[in-house]
PDB file of C-alpha atoms in Angstrom:
ATOM      1  CA  UNK T   1     102.769 108.018 120.511  1.00  0.00           C
ATOM      2  CA  UNK T   2     100.572 110.399 122.495  1.00  0.00           C
ATOM      3  CA  UNK T   3     102.100 113.455 124.180  1.00  0.00           C
ATOM      4  CA  UNK T   4     101.105 112.066 127.603  1.00  0.00           C
ATOM      5  CA  UNK T   5     102.875 108.766 126.905  1.00  0.00           C
ATOM      6  CA  UNK T   6     105.977 110.600 125.703  1.00  0.00           C
ATOM      7  CA  UNK T   7     106.010 112.740 128.857  1.00  0.00           C
ATOM      8  CA  UNK T   8     105.584 109.732 131.169  1.00  0.00           C
ATOM      9  CA  UNK T   9     108.363 107.908 129.356  1.00  0.00           C
ATOM     10  CA  UNK T  10     110.645 110.934 129.716  1.00  0.00           C
ATOM     11  CA  UNK T  11     109.918 111.181 133.448  1.00  0.00           C
ATOM     12  CA  UNK T  12     110.726 107.485 133.974  1.00  0.00           C
ATOM     13  CA  UNK T  13     113.966 107.787 132.006  1.00  0.00           C
ATOM     14  CA  UNK T  14     114.986 110.882 133.961  1.00  0.00           C
ATOM     15  CA  UNK T  15     114.314 109.164 137.283  1.00  0.00           C
ATOM     16  CA  UNK T  16     116.487 106.207 136.354  1.00  0.00           C
ATOM     17  CA  UNK T  17     119.263 108.483 135.109  1.00  0.00           C
ATOM     18  CA  UNK T  18     119.272 110.561 138.293  1.00  0.00           C
ATOM     19  CA  UNK T  19     119.128 107.392 140.402  1.00  0.00           C
ATOM     20  CA  UNK T  20     122.348 106.283 138.775  1.00  0.00           C
ATOM     21  CA  UNK T  21     124.015 109.519 139.881  1.00  0.00           C
ATOM     22  CA  UNK T  22     123.193 108.733 143.498  1.00  0.00           C
ATOM     23  CA  UNK T  23     123.550 104.960 143.402  1.00  0.00           C
ATOM     24  CA  UNK T  24     126.985 104.823 141.843  1.00  0.00           C
ATOM     25  CA  UNK T  25     128.642 107.638 143.788  1.00  0.00           C
ATOM     26  CA  UNK T  26     131.657 105.929 145.421  1.00  0.00           C
ATOM     27  CA  UNK T  27     131.350 105.761 149.193  1.00  0.00           C
ATOM     28  CA  UNK T  28     135.103 106.298 149.484  1.00  0.00           C
ATOM     29  CA  UNK T  29     135.045 109.547 147.533  1.00  0.00           C
ATOM     30  CA  UNK T  30     136.372 112.685 149.169  1.00  0.00           C
ATOM     31  CA  UNK T  31     133.738 115.004 150.658  1.00  0.00           C
ATOM     32  CA  UNK T  32     132.308 117.426 148.130  1.00  0.00           C
ATOM     33  CA  UNK T  33     134.080 120.738 148.028  1.00  0.00           C
ATOM     34  CA  UNK T  34     132.138 123.682 149.348  1.00  0.00           C
ATOM     35  CA  UNK T  35     130.338 125.512 146.574  1.00  0.00           C
ATOM     36  CA  UNK T  36     128.094 128.570 146.681  1.00  0.00           C
ATOM     37  CA  UNK T  37     124.440 127.944 147.343  1.00  0.00           C
ATOM     38  CA  UNK T  38     121.909 128.587 144.624  1.00  0.00           C
ATOM     39  CA  UNK T  39     120.291 131.981 145.130  1.00  0.00           C
ATOM     40  CA  UNK T  40     116.702 132.982 144.666  1.00  0.00           C
ATOM     41  CA  UNK T  41     117.601 134.621 141.368  1.00  0.00           C
ATOM     42  CA  UNK T  42     118.597 131.293 139.871  1.00  0.00           C
ATOM     43  CA  UNK T  43     115.993 129.497 137.789  1.00  0.00           C
ATOM     44  CA  UNK T  44     115.812 126.565 135.466  1.00  0.00           C
ATOM     45  CA  UNK T  45     115.099 127.281 131.837  1.00  0.00           C
ATOM     46  CA  UNK T  46     113.087 124.490 130.301  1.00  0.00           C
ATOM     47  CA  UNK T  47     110.259 124.282 127.850  1.00  0.00           C
ATOM     48  CA  UNK T  48     108.053 121.347 128.770  1.00  0.00           C
ATOM     49  CA  UNK T  49     104.352 120.554 128.434  1.00  0.00           C
ATOM     50  CA  UNK T  50     103.790 119.926 132.195  1.00  0.00           C
ATOM     51  CA  UNK T  51      99.989 120.379 131.901  1.00  0.00           C
ATOM     52  CA  UNK T  52      99.395 119.782 135.625  1.00  0.00           C
ATOM     53  CA  UNK T  53     101.875 122.413 136.754  1.00  0.00           C
ATOM     54  CA  UNK T  54     100.272 125.374 138.527  1.00  0.00           C
ATOM     55  CA  UNK T  55     101.811 128.603 137.282  1.00  0.00           C
ATOM     56  CA  UNK T  56     102.630 131.464 139.601  1.00  0.00           C
ATOM     57  CA  UNK T  57     104.146 134.950 139.755  1.00  0.00           C
ATOM     58  CA  UNK T  58     107.608 135.241 138.172  1.00  0.00           C
ATOM     59  CA  UNK T  59     107.178 132.079 136.103  1.00  0.00           C
ATOM     60  CA  UNK T  60     107.894 132.701 132.433  1.00  0.00           C
ATOM     61  CA  UNK T  61     105.346 131.150 130.088  1.00  0.00           C
ATOM     62  CA  UNK T  62     106.282 130.067 126.587  1.00  0.00           C
ATOM     63  CA  UNK T  63     103.157 130.498 124.490  1.00  0.00           C
ATOM     64  CA  UNK T  64     102.703 129.410 120.897  1.00  0.00           C
ATOM     65  CA  UNK T  65      99.719 130.389 118.758  1.00  0.00           C
ATOM     66  CA  UNK T  66     100.098 128.229 115.670  1.00  0.00           C
ATOM     67  CA  UNK T  67     100.219 130.230 112.461  1.00  0.00           C
ATOM     68  CA  UNK T  68     100.533 133.485 114.404  1.00  0.00           C
ATOM     69  CA  UNK T  69     104.253 134.084 114.929  1.00  0.00           C
ATOM     70  CA  UNK T  70     103.822 137.640 116.193  1.00  0.00           C
ATOM     71  CA  UNK T  71     101.649 136.325 119.043  1.00  0.00           C
ATOM     72  CA  UNK T  72     104.064 133.611 120.106  1.00  0.00           C
ATOM     73  CA  UNK T  73     106.902 134.085 122.574  1.00  0.00           C
ATOM     74  CA  UNK T  74     107.808 134.279 126.254  1.00  0.00           C
ATOM     75  CA  UNK T  75     105.485 136.008 128.688  1.00  0.00           C
ATOM     76  CA  UNK T  76     106.460 136.543 132.345  1.00  0.00           C
ATOM     77  CA  UNK T  77     103.706 136.354 134.946  1.00  0.00           C
ATOM     78  CA  UNK T  78     103.824 139.481 137.061  1.00  0.00           C
ATOM     79  CA  UNK T  79     103.427 139.745 140.835  1.00  0.00           C
ATOM     80  CA  UNK T  80      99.661 140.267 140.553  1.00  0.00           C
ATOM     81  CA  UNK T  81      99.361 136.892 138.800  1.00  0.00           C
ATOM     82  CA  UNK T  82      98.619 138.264 135.325  1.00  0.00           C
ATOM     83  CA  UNK T  83     100.538 138.737 132.090  1.00  0.00           C
ATOM     84  CA  UNK T  84     100.016 140.955 129.090  1.00  0.00           C
ATOM     85  CA  UNK T  85      99.103 139.225 125.797  1.00  0.00           C
ATOM     86  CA  UNK T  86      98.741 140.728 122.310  1.00  0.00           C
ATOM     87  CA  UNK T  87      95.230 141.792 121.248  1.00  0.00           C
ATOM     88  CA  UNK T  88      93.459 140.724 124.446  1.00  0.00           C
ATOM     89  CA  UNK T  89      95.503 142.510 127.133  1.00  0.00           C
ATOM     90  CA  UNK T  90      95.792 141.220 130.708  1.00  0.00           C
ATOM     91  CA  UNK T  91      95.345 137.482 131.210  1.00  0.00           C
ATOM     92  CA  UNK T  92      95.316 135.649 134.515  1.00  0.00           C
ATOM     93  CA  UNK T  93      98.055 133.018 134.832  1.00  0.00           C
ATOM     94  CA  UNK T  94      98.905 132.702 138.518  1.00  0.00           C
ATOM     95  CA  UNK T  95      97.119 129.835 140.238  1.00  0.00           C
ATOM     96  CA  UNK T  96      96.036 128.181 136.995  1.00  0.00           C
ATOM     97  CA  UNK T  97      97.293 125.032 135.324  1.00  0.00           C
ATOM     98  CA  UNK T  98      98.901 125.347 131.912  1.00  0.00           C
ATOM     99  CA  UNK T  99      95.890 123.697 130.298  1.00  0.00           C
ATOM    100  CA  UNK T 100      93.578 126.211 131.994  1.00  0.00           C
ATOM    101  CA  UNK T 101      95.681 129.068 130.619  1.00  0.00           C
ATOM    102  CA  UNK T 102      95.492 127.504 127.163  1.00  0.00           C
ATOM    103  CA  UNK T 103      91.685 127.352 127.382  1.00  0.00           C
ATOM    104  CA  UNK T 104      91.504 130.968 128.576  1.00  0.00           C
ATOM    105  CA  UNK T 105      93.661 132.179 125.693  1.00  0.00           C
ATOM    106  CA  UNK T 106      91.746 130.076 123.192  1.00  0.00           C
ATOM    107  CA  UNK T 107      88.360 131.375 124.311  1.00  0.00           C
ATOM    108  CA  UNK T 108      89.400 135.031 124.357  1.00  0.00           C
ATOM    109  CA  UNK T 109      91.193 134.878 120.995  1.00  0.00           C
ATOM    110  CA  UNK T 110      88.236 133.083 119.438  1.00  0.00           C
ATOM    111  CA  UNK T 111      85.960 135.870 120.649  1.00  0.00           C
ATOM    112  CA  UNK T 112      86.348 138.141 117.650  1.00  0.00           C
ATOM    113  CA  UNK T 113      90.075 137.850 116.912  1.00  0.00           C
ATOM    114  CA  UNK T 114      90.990 134.445 115.439  1.00  0.00           C
ATOM    115  CA  UNK T 115      89.007 131.589 113.993  1.00  0.00           C
ATOM    116  CA  UNK T 116      89.632 128.353 115.930  1.00  0.00           C
ATOM    117  CA  UNK T 117      93.002 129.400 117.408  1.00  0.00           C
ATOM    118  CA  UNK T 118      95.436 126.617 118.350  1.00  0.00           C
ATOM    119  CA  UNK T 119      97.282 127.574 121.534  1.00  0.00           C
ATOM    120  CA  UNK T 120     100.082 125.774 123.357  1.00  0.00           C
ATOM    121  CA  UNK T 121     101.410 126.887 126.766  1.00  0.00           C
ATOM    122  CA  UNK T 122     104.601 125.597 128.390  1.00  0.00           C
ATOM    123  CA  UNK T 123     106.923 126.875 131.089  1.00  0.00           C
ATOM    124  CA  UNK T 124     110.042 128.617 129.836  1.00  0.00           C
ATOM    125  CA  UNK T 125     111.418 129.318 133.329  1.00  0.00           C
ATOM    126  CA  UNK T 126     110.274 127.971 136.684  1.00  0.00           C
ATOM    127  CA  UNK T 127     110.523 130.740 139.280  1.00  0.00           C
ATOM    128  CA  UNK T 128     107.382 130.828 141.425  1.00  0.00           C
ATOM    129  CA  UNK T 129     107.839 127.636 143.440  1.00  0.00           C
ATOM    130  CA  UNK T 130     110.839 126.699 145.567  1.00  0.00           C
ATOM    131  CA  UNK T 131     112.304 123.772 147.444  1.00  0.00           C
ATOM    132  CA  UNK T 132     115.171 123.847 149.937  1.00  0.00           C
ATOM    133  CA  UNK T 133     117.973 121.286 149.972  1.00  0.00           C
ATOM    134  CA  UNK T 134     120.249 121.337 153.002  1.00  0.00           C
ATOM    135  CA  UNK T 135     122.834 119.115 154.618  1.00  0.00           C
ATOM    136  CA  UNK T 136     125.319 116.725 153.058  1.00  0.00           C
ATOM    137  CA  UNK T 137     124.927 117.483 149.352  1.00  0.00           C
ATOM    138  CA  UNK T 138     127.295 119.010 146.854  1.00  0.00           C
ATOM    139  CA  UNK T 139     125.452 122.334 146.515  1.00  0.00           C
ATOM    140  CA  UNK T 140     122.948 123.016 149.302  1.00  0.00           C
ATOM    141  CA  UNK T 141     120.587 125.911 148.711  1.00  0.00           C
ATOM    142  CA  UNK T 142     117.255 127.057 147.300  1.00  0.00           C
ATOM    143  CA  UNK T 143     116.113 125.589 143.982  1.00  0.00           C
ATOM    144  CA  UNK T 144     113.201 126.202 141.617  1.00  0.00           C
ATOM    145  CA  UNK T 145     110.554 123.480 141.770  1.00  0.00           C
ATOM    146  CA  UNK T 146     109.933 122.224 138.284  1.00  0.00           C
ATOM    147  CA  UNK T 147     106.865 120.301 137.222  1.00  0.00           C
ATOM    148  CA  UNK T 148     106.684 116.835 138.797  1.00  0.00           C
ATOM    149  CA  UNK T 149     110.174 117.177 140.313  1.00  0.00           C
ATOM    150  CA  UNK T 150     111.031 114.056 142.296  1.00  0.00           C
ATOM    151  CA  UNK T 151     113.386 113.458 145.210  1.00  0.00           C
ATOM    152  CA  UNK T 152     116.049 111.830 143.039  1.00  0.00           C
ATOM    153  CA  UNK T 153     115.950 114.683 140.534  1.00  0.00           C
ATOM    154  CA  UNK T 154     116.237 117.240 143.350  1.00  0.00           C
ATOM    155  CA  UNK T 155     119.247 115.479 144.904  1.00  0.00           C
ATOM    156  CA  UNK T 156     120.965 115.255 141.533  1.00  0.00           C
ATOM    157  CA  UNK T 157     120.284 118.950 140.917  1.00  0.00           C
ATOM    158  CA  UNK T 158     122.030 119.727 144.224  1.00  0.00           C
ATOM    159  CA  UNK T 159     125.127 117.755 143.244  1.00  0.00           C
ATOM    160  CA  UNK T 160     124.038 114.445 144.805  1.00  0.00           C
ATOM    161  CA  UNK T 161     124.803 113.290 148.326  1.00  0.00           C
ATOM    162  CA  UNK T 162     128.348 113.618 149.651  1.00  0.00           C
ATOM    163  CA  UNK T 163     130.545 110.890 151.072  1.00  0.00           C
ATOM    164  CA  UNK T 164     129.700 112.115 154.585  1.00  0.00           C
ATOM    165  CA  UNK T 165     125.942 111.706 154.112  1.00  0.00           C
ATOM    166  CA  UNK T 166     123.842 109.282 156.094  1.00  0.00           C
ATOM    167  CA  UNK T 167     121.970 106.495 154.353  1.00  0.00           C
ATOM    168  CA  UNK T 168     118.632 108.269 154.545  1.00  0.00           C
ATOM    169  CA  UNK T 169     116.996 111.577 153.649  1.00  0.00           C
ATOM    170  CA  UNK T 170     114.336 113.520 155.527  1.00  0.00           C
ATOM    171  CA  UNK T 171     111.632 115.372 153.578  1.00  0.00           C
ATOM    172  CA  UNK T 172     109.894 118.055 155.629  1.00  0.00           C
ATOM    173  CA  UNK T 173     106.638 118.579 153.787  1.00  0.00           C
ATOM    174  CA  UNK T 174     105.472 122.150 153.407  1.00  0.00           C
ATOM    175  CA  UNK T 175     102.234 122.876 155.256  1.00  0.00           C
ATOM    176  CA  UNK T 176     101.310 125.638 152.820  1.00  0.00           C
ATOM    177  CA  UNK T 177     101.194 123.177 149.943  1.00  0.00           C
ATOM    178  CA  UNK T 178      98.514 121.293 151.836  1.00  0.00           C
ATOM    179  CA  UNK T 179      96.464 124.466 152.225  1.00  0.00           C
ATOM    180  CA  UNK T 180      96.922 125.019 155.962  1.00  0.00           C
ATOM    181  CA  UNK T 181      99.602 127.727 155.907  1.00  0.00           C
ATOM    182  CA  UNK T 182      97.236 130.123 157.686  1.00  0.00           C
ATOM    183  CA  UNK T 183      97.393 127.973 160.820  1.00  0.00           C
ATOM    184  CA  UNK T 184     100.765 128.556 162.535  1.00  0.00           C
ATOM    185  CA  UNK T 185     100.136 125.526 164.733  1.00  0.00           C
ATOM    186  CA  UNK T 186      99.938 123.183 161.763  1.00  0.00           C
ATOM    187  CA  UNK T 187     102.597 120.505 162.131  1.00  0.00           C
ATOM    188  CA  UNK T 188     104.786 119.715 159.169  1.00  0.00           C
ATOM    189  CA  UNK T 189     104.812 116.134 157.955  1.00  0.00           C
ATOM    190  CA  UNK T 190     108.266 114.544 157.995  1.00  0.00           C
ATOM    191  CA  UNK T 191     109.001 111.605 155.715  1.00  0.00           C
ATOM    192  CA  UNK T 192     112.155 109.505 155.920  1.00  0.00           C
ATOM    193  CA  UNK T 193     113.417 107.903 152.728  1.00  0.00           C
ATOM    194  CA  UNK T 194     116.057 105.165 152.750  1.00  0.00           C
ATOM    195  CA  UNK T 195     118.566 105.725 149.961  1.00  0.00           C
ATOM    196  CA  UNK T 196     119.489 102.033 150.000  1.00  0.00           C
ATOM    197  CA  UNK T 197     116.183 101.349 148.229  1.00  0.00           C
ATOM    198  CA  UNK T 198     117.347 103.509 145.308  1.00  0.00           C
ATOM    199  CA  UNK T 199     120.593 101.549 145.134  1.00  0.00           C
ATOM    200  CA  UNK T 200     118.499  98.410 144.817  1.00  0.00           C
ATOM    201  CA  UNK T 201     116.536  99.956 141.946  1.00  0.00           C
ATOM    202  CA  UNK T 202     113.361 100.453 143.991  1.00  0.00           C
ATOM    203  CA  UNK T 203     111.794 103.834 143.211  1.00  0.00           C
ATOM    204  CA  UNK T 204     108.573 103.592 145.225  1.00  0.00           C
ATOM    205  CA  UNK T 205     109.850 106.284 147.621  1.00  0.00           C
ATOM    206  CA  UNK T 206     110.935 108.599 144.817  1.00  0.00           C
ATOM    207  CA  UNK T 207     108.229 111.043 145.853  1.00  0.00           C
ATOM    208  CA  UNK T 208     107.052 114.057 143.879  1.00  0.00           C
ATOM    209  CA  UNK T 209     107.972 117.238 145.750  1.00  0.00           C
ATOM    210  CA  UNK T 210     105.738 120.191 146.584  1.00  0.00           C
ATOM    211  CA  UNK T 211     106.318 123.906 146.813  1.00  0.00           C
ATOM    212  CA  UNK T 212     108.169 124.755 150.034  1.00  0.00           C
ATOM    213  CA  UNK T 213     109.400 121.239 150.796  1.00  0.00           C
ATOM    214  CA  UNK T 214     112.698 120.945 152.662  1.00  0.00           C
ATOM    215  CA  UNK T 215     115.057 118.065 151.858  1.00  0.00           C
ATOM    216  CA  UNK T 216     117.457 117.405 154.713  1.00  0.00           C
ATOM    217  CA  UNK T 217     120.410 115.112 154.097  1.00  0.00           C
ATOM    218  CA  UNK T 218     121.900 114.437 157.552  1.00  0.00           C
ATOM    219  CA  UNK T 219     125.544 113.737 158.239  1.00  0.00           C
ATOM    220  CA  UNK T 220     126.297 110.092 158.858  1.00  0.00           C
ATOM    221  CA  UNK T 221     127.010 109.121 162.451  1.00  0.00           C
ATOM    222  CA  UNK T 222     130.419 107.697 163.158  1.00  0.00           C
ATOM    223  CA  UNK T 223     132.560 105.869 165.677  1.00  0.00           C
ATOM    224  CA  UNK T 224     136.306 105.762 166.226  1.00  0.00           C
ATOM    225  CA  UNK T 225     138.344 102.568 166.345  1.00  0.00           C
ATOM    226  CA  UNK T 226     141.813 103.158 167.766  1.00  0.00           C
ATOM    227  CA  UNK T 227     144.738 101.246 169.199  1.00  0.00           C
ATOM    228  CA  UNK T 228     145.948  97.892 167.932  1.00  0.00           C
ATOM    229  CA  UNK T 229     144.042  97.698 164.647  1.00  0.00           C
ATOM    230  CA  UNK T 230     145.373  97.821 161.106  1.00  0.00           C
ATOM    231  CA  UNK T 231     143.443 100.946 159.982  1.00  0.00           C
ATOM    232  CA  UNK T 232     142.612 103.097 163.016  1.00  0.00           C
ATOM    233  CA  UNK T 233     140.318 106.102 162.548  1.00  0.00           C
ATOM    234  CA  UNK T 234     136.714 107.132 162.064  1.00  0.00           C
ATOM    235  CA  UNK T 235     134.139 104.721 160.665  1.00  0.00           C
ATOM    236  CA  UNK T 236     130.802 105.803 159.231  1.00  0.00           C
ATOM    237  CA  UNK T 237     127.778 104.047 160.691  1.00  0.00           C
ATOM    238  CA  UNK T 238     124.936 103.149 158.352  1.00  0.00           C
ATOM    239  CA  UNK T 239     123.351 100.680 160.796  1.00  0.00           C
ATOM    240  CA  UNK T 240     123.872  99.181 164.226  1.00  0.00           C
ATOM    241  CA  UNK T 241     127.042  97.109 164.448  1.00  0.00           C
ATOM    242  CA  UNK T 242     128.920  95.076 167.040  1.00  0.00           C
ATOM    243  CA  UNK T 243     132.480  95.443 168.304  1.00  0.00           C
ATOM    244  CA  UNK T 244     133.554  92.571 166.057  1.00  0.00           C
ATOM    245  CA  UNK T 245     132.102  94.277 162.991  1.00  0.00           C
ATOM    246  CA  UNK T 246     133.746  97.568 163.966  1.00  0.00           C
ATOM    247  CA  UNK T 247     137.130  95.822 164.188  1.00  0.00           C
ATOM    248  CA  UNK T 248     136.584  94.272 160.765  1.00  0.00           C
ATOM    249  CA  UNK T 249     135.819  97.697 159.285  1.00  0.00           C
ATOM    250  CA  UNK T 250     139.072  98.947 160.820  1.00  0.00           C
ATOM    251  CA  UNK T 251     141.030  96.288 158.966  1.00  0.00           C
ATOM    252  CA  UNK T 252     141.094  93.744 161.772  1.00  0.00           C
ATOM    253  CA  UNK T 253     143.455  93.379 164.710  1.00  0.00           C
ATOM    254  CA  UNK T 254     147.071  94.388 164.374  1.00  0.00           C
ATOM    255  CA  UNK T 255     149.792  91.887 165.270  1.00  0.00           C
ATOM    256  CA  UNK T 256     149.795  92.912 168.926  1.00  0.00           C
ATOM    257  CA  UNK T 257     146.027  93.437 169.214  1.00  0.00           C
ATOM    258  CA  UNK T 258     144.031  91.589 171.872  1.00  0.00           C
ATOM    259  CA  UNK T 259     140.520  90.225 171.420  1.00  0.00           C
ATOM    260  CA  UNK T 260     139.924  90.289 175.164  1.00  0.00           C
ATOM    261  CA  UNK T 261     141.399  93.684 176.044  1.00  0.00           C
ATOM    262  CA  UNK T 262     138.948  96.007 174.330  1.00  0.00           C
ATOM    263  CA  UNK T 263     137.482  99.142 175.844  1.00  0.00           C
ATOM    264  CA  UNK T 264     134.610 101.361 174.775  1.00  0.00           C
ATOM    265  CA  UNK T 265     134.663 105.029 175.761  1.00  0.00           C
ATOM    266  CA  UNK T 266     131.082 106.297 175.725  1.00  0.00           C
ATOM    267  CA  UNK T 267     129.433 109.561 176.702  1.00  0.00           C
ATOM    268  CA  UNK T 268     126.646 108.824 179.219  1.00  0.00           C
ATOM    269  CA  UNK T 269     124.664 111.669 180.798  1.00  0.00           C
ATOM    270  CA  UNK T 270     127.370 114.107 179.796  1.00  0.00           C
ATOM    271  CA  UNK T 271     130.200 112.054 181.311  1.00  0.00           C
ATOM    272  CA  UNK T 272     132.748 109.915 179.488  1.00  0.00           C
ATOM    273  CA  UNK T 273     132.621 106.346 180.793  1.00  0.00           C
ATOM    274  CA  UNK T 274     135.075 103.509 180.103  1.00  0.00           C
ATOM    275  CA  UNK T 275     133.427 100.141 179.511  1.00  0.00           C
ATOM    276  CA  UNK T 276     135.004  96.726 179.127  1.00  0.00           C
ATOM    277  CA  UNK T 277     133.740  95.288 175.852  1.00  0.00           C
ATOM    278  CA  UNK T 278     133.171  91.855 174.361  1.00  0.00           C
ATOM    279  CA  UNK T 279     133.211  91.166 170.642  1.00  0.00           C
ATOM    280  CA  UNK T 280     129.435  90.814 170.429  1.00  0.00           C
ATOM    281  CA  UNK T 281     128.631  94.024 172.323  1.00  0.00           C
ATOM    282  CA  UNK T 282     126.796  96.715 170.314  1.00  0.00           C
ATOM    283  CA  UNK T 283     128.556  99.923 169.356  1.00  0.00           C
ATOM    284  CA  UNK T 284     126.737 103.251 169.467  1.00  0.00           C
ATOM    285  CA  UNK T 285     127.271 106.396 167.439  1.00  0.00           C
ATOM    286  CA  UNK T 286     129.966 108.525 169.037  1.00  0.00           C
ATOM    287  CA  UNK T 287     131.705 105.598 170.743  1.00  0.00           C
ATOM    288  CA  UNK T 288     135.452 105.212 170.719  1.00  0.00           C
ATOM    289  CA  UNK T 289     136.587 101.585 170.585  1.00  0.00           C
ATOM    290  CA  UNK T 290     140.119 101.102 171.914  1.00  0.00           C
ATOM    291  CA  UNK T 291     141.990  97.841 171.303  1.00  0.00           C
ATOM    292  CA  UNK T 292     144.807  97.279 173.773  1.00  0.00           C
ATOM    293  CA  UNK T 293     147.951  95.174 173.369  1.00  0.00           C
ATOM    294  CA  UNK T 294     147.840  91.540 174.331  1.00  0.00           C
ATOM    295  CA  UNK T 295     150.093  90.477 177.193  1.00  0.00           C
ATOM    296  CA  UNK T 296     152.014  87.834 175.243  1.00  0.00           C
TER     297      UNK T 296
END
């Protein structure tokens, strides 16, 4: 099997594994406990081929020159984008792909030092690129962007979505990754991804992230169903529902509950308004549905 095929197979397997973390999280689970955010000093240690990854300052390269153990090891890229390598001195790494760094090392070593050197470059630690994960996840914070990191992998890295999360995720695309960071007026692209598609096994929206992307997991909107129902309290809204559906989610009517004496308390233009409701009326986020007692 070719290296490329092995890498593609590994990426597909990882995506399915991380999808399972999100898909099978129980919706009735308790909200994730607050945990400290990942700091900028945190990084992921991984040695992977990732030939398309663009290296940058503070990344740690893992370089192997076959048959030359004293020239193999870990080499951090410094802030000026270069790193020091045995025999040949300073080598540019920042802004180059791993394959480009391999070619540079090969050509310079072959120029009077080694005959037909075989060089392999991987990333030992990803530190130069960052993504930001905020909102309803287990561990919101700043995370290193690894090669070909996808949305599902990023969410799993942040502890997955919590039980209070909405059914969608917003990805605020970094303008600097598109090359227009110098223009402060450049508008960021916002992409909404429906997590229900992942639960159905559809990974078309499992996008590859870019340096500087922000993943926002919003809190789910809710309503309150109170009064003569079996399970009064807050109900999370994943889609538009009717009064009848809200009552069903609250366990149905209690023994003394009335189908005709239902009120909705809704905030309209900053004022709380009481509305008489029918079973087929829509319920909005923030509404309080009150079921009154029947007369007899």
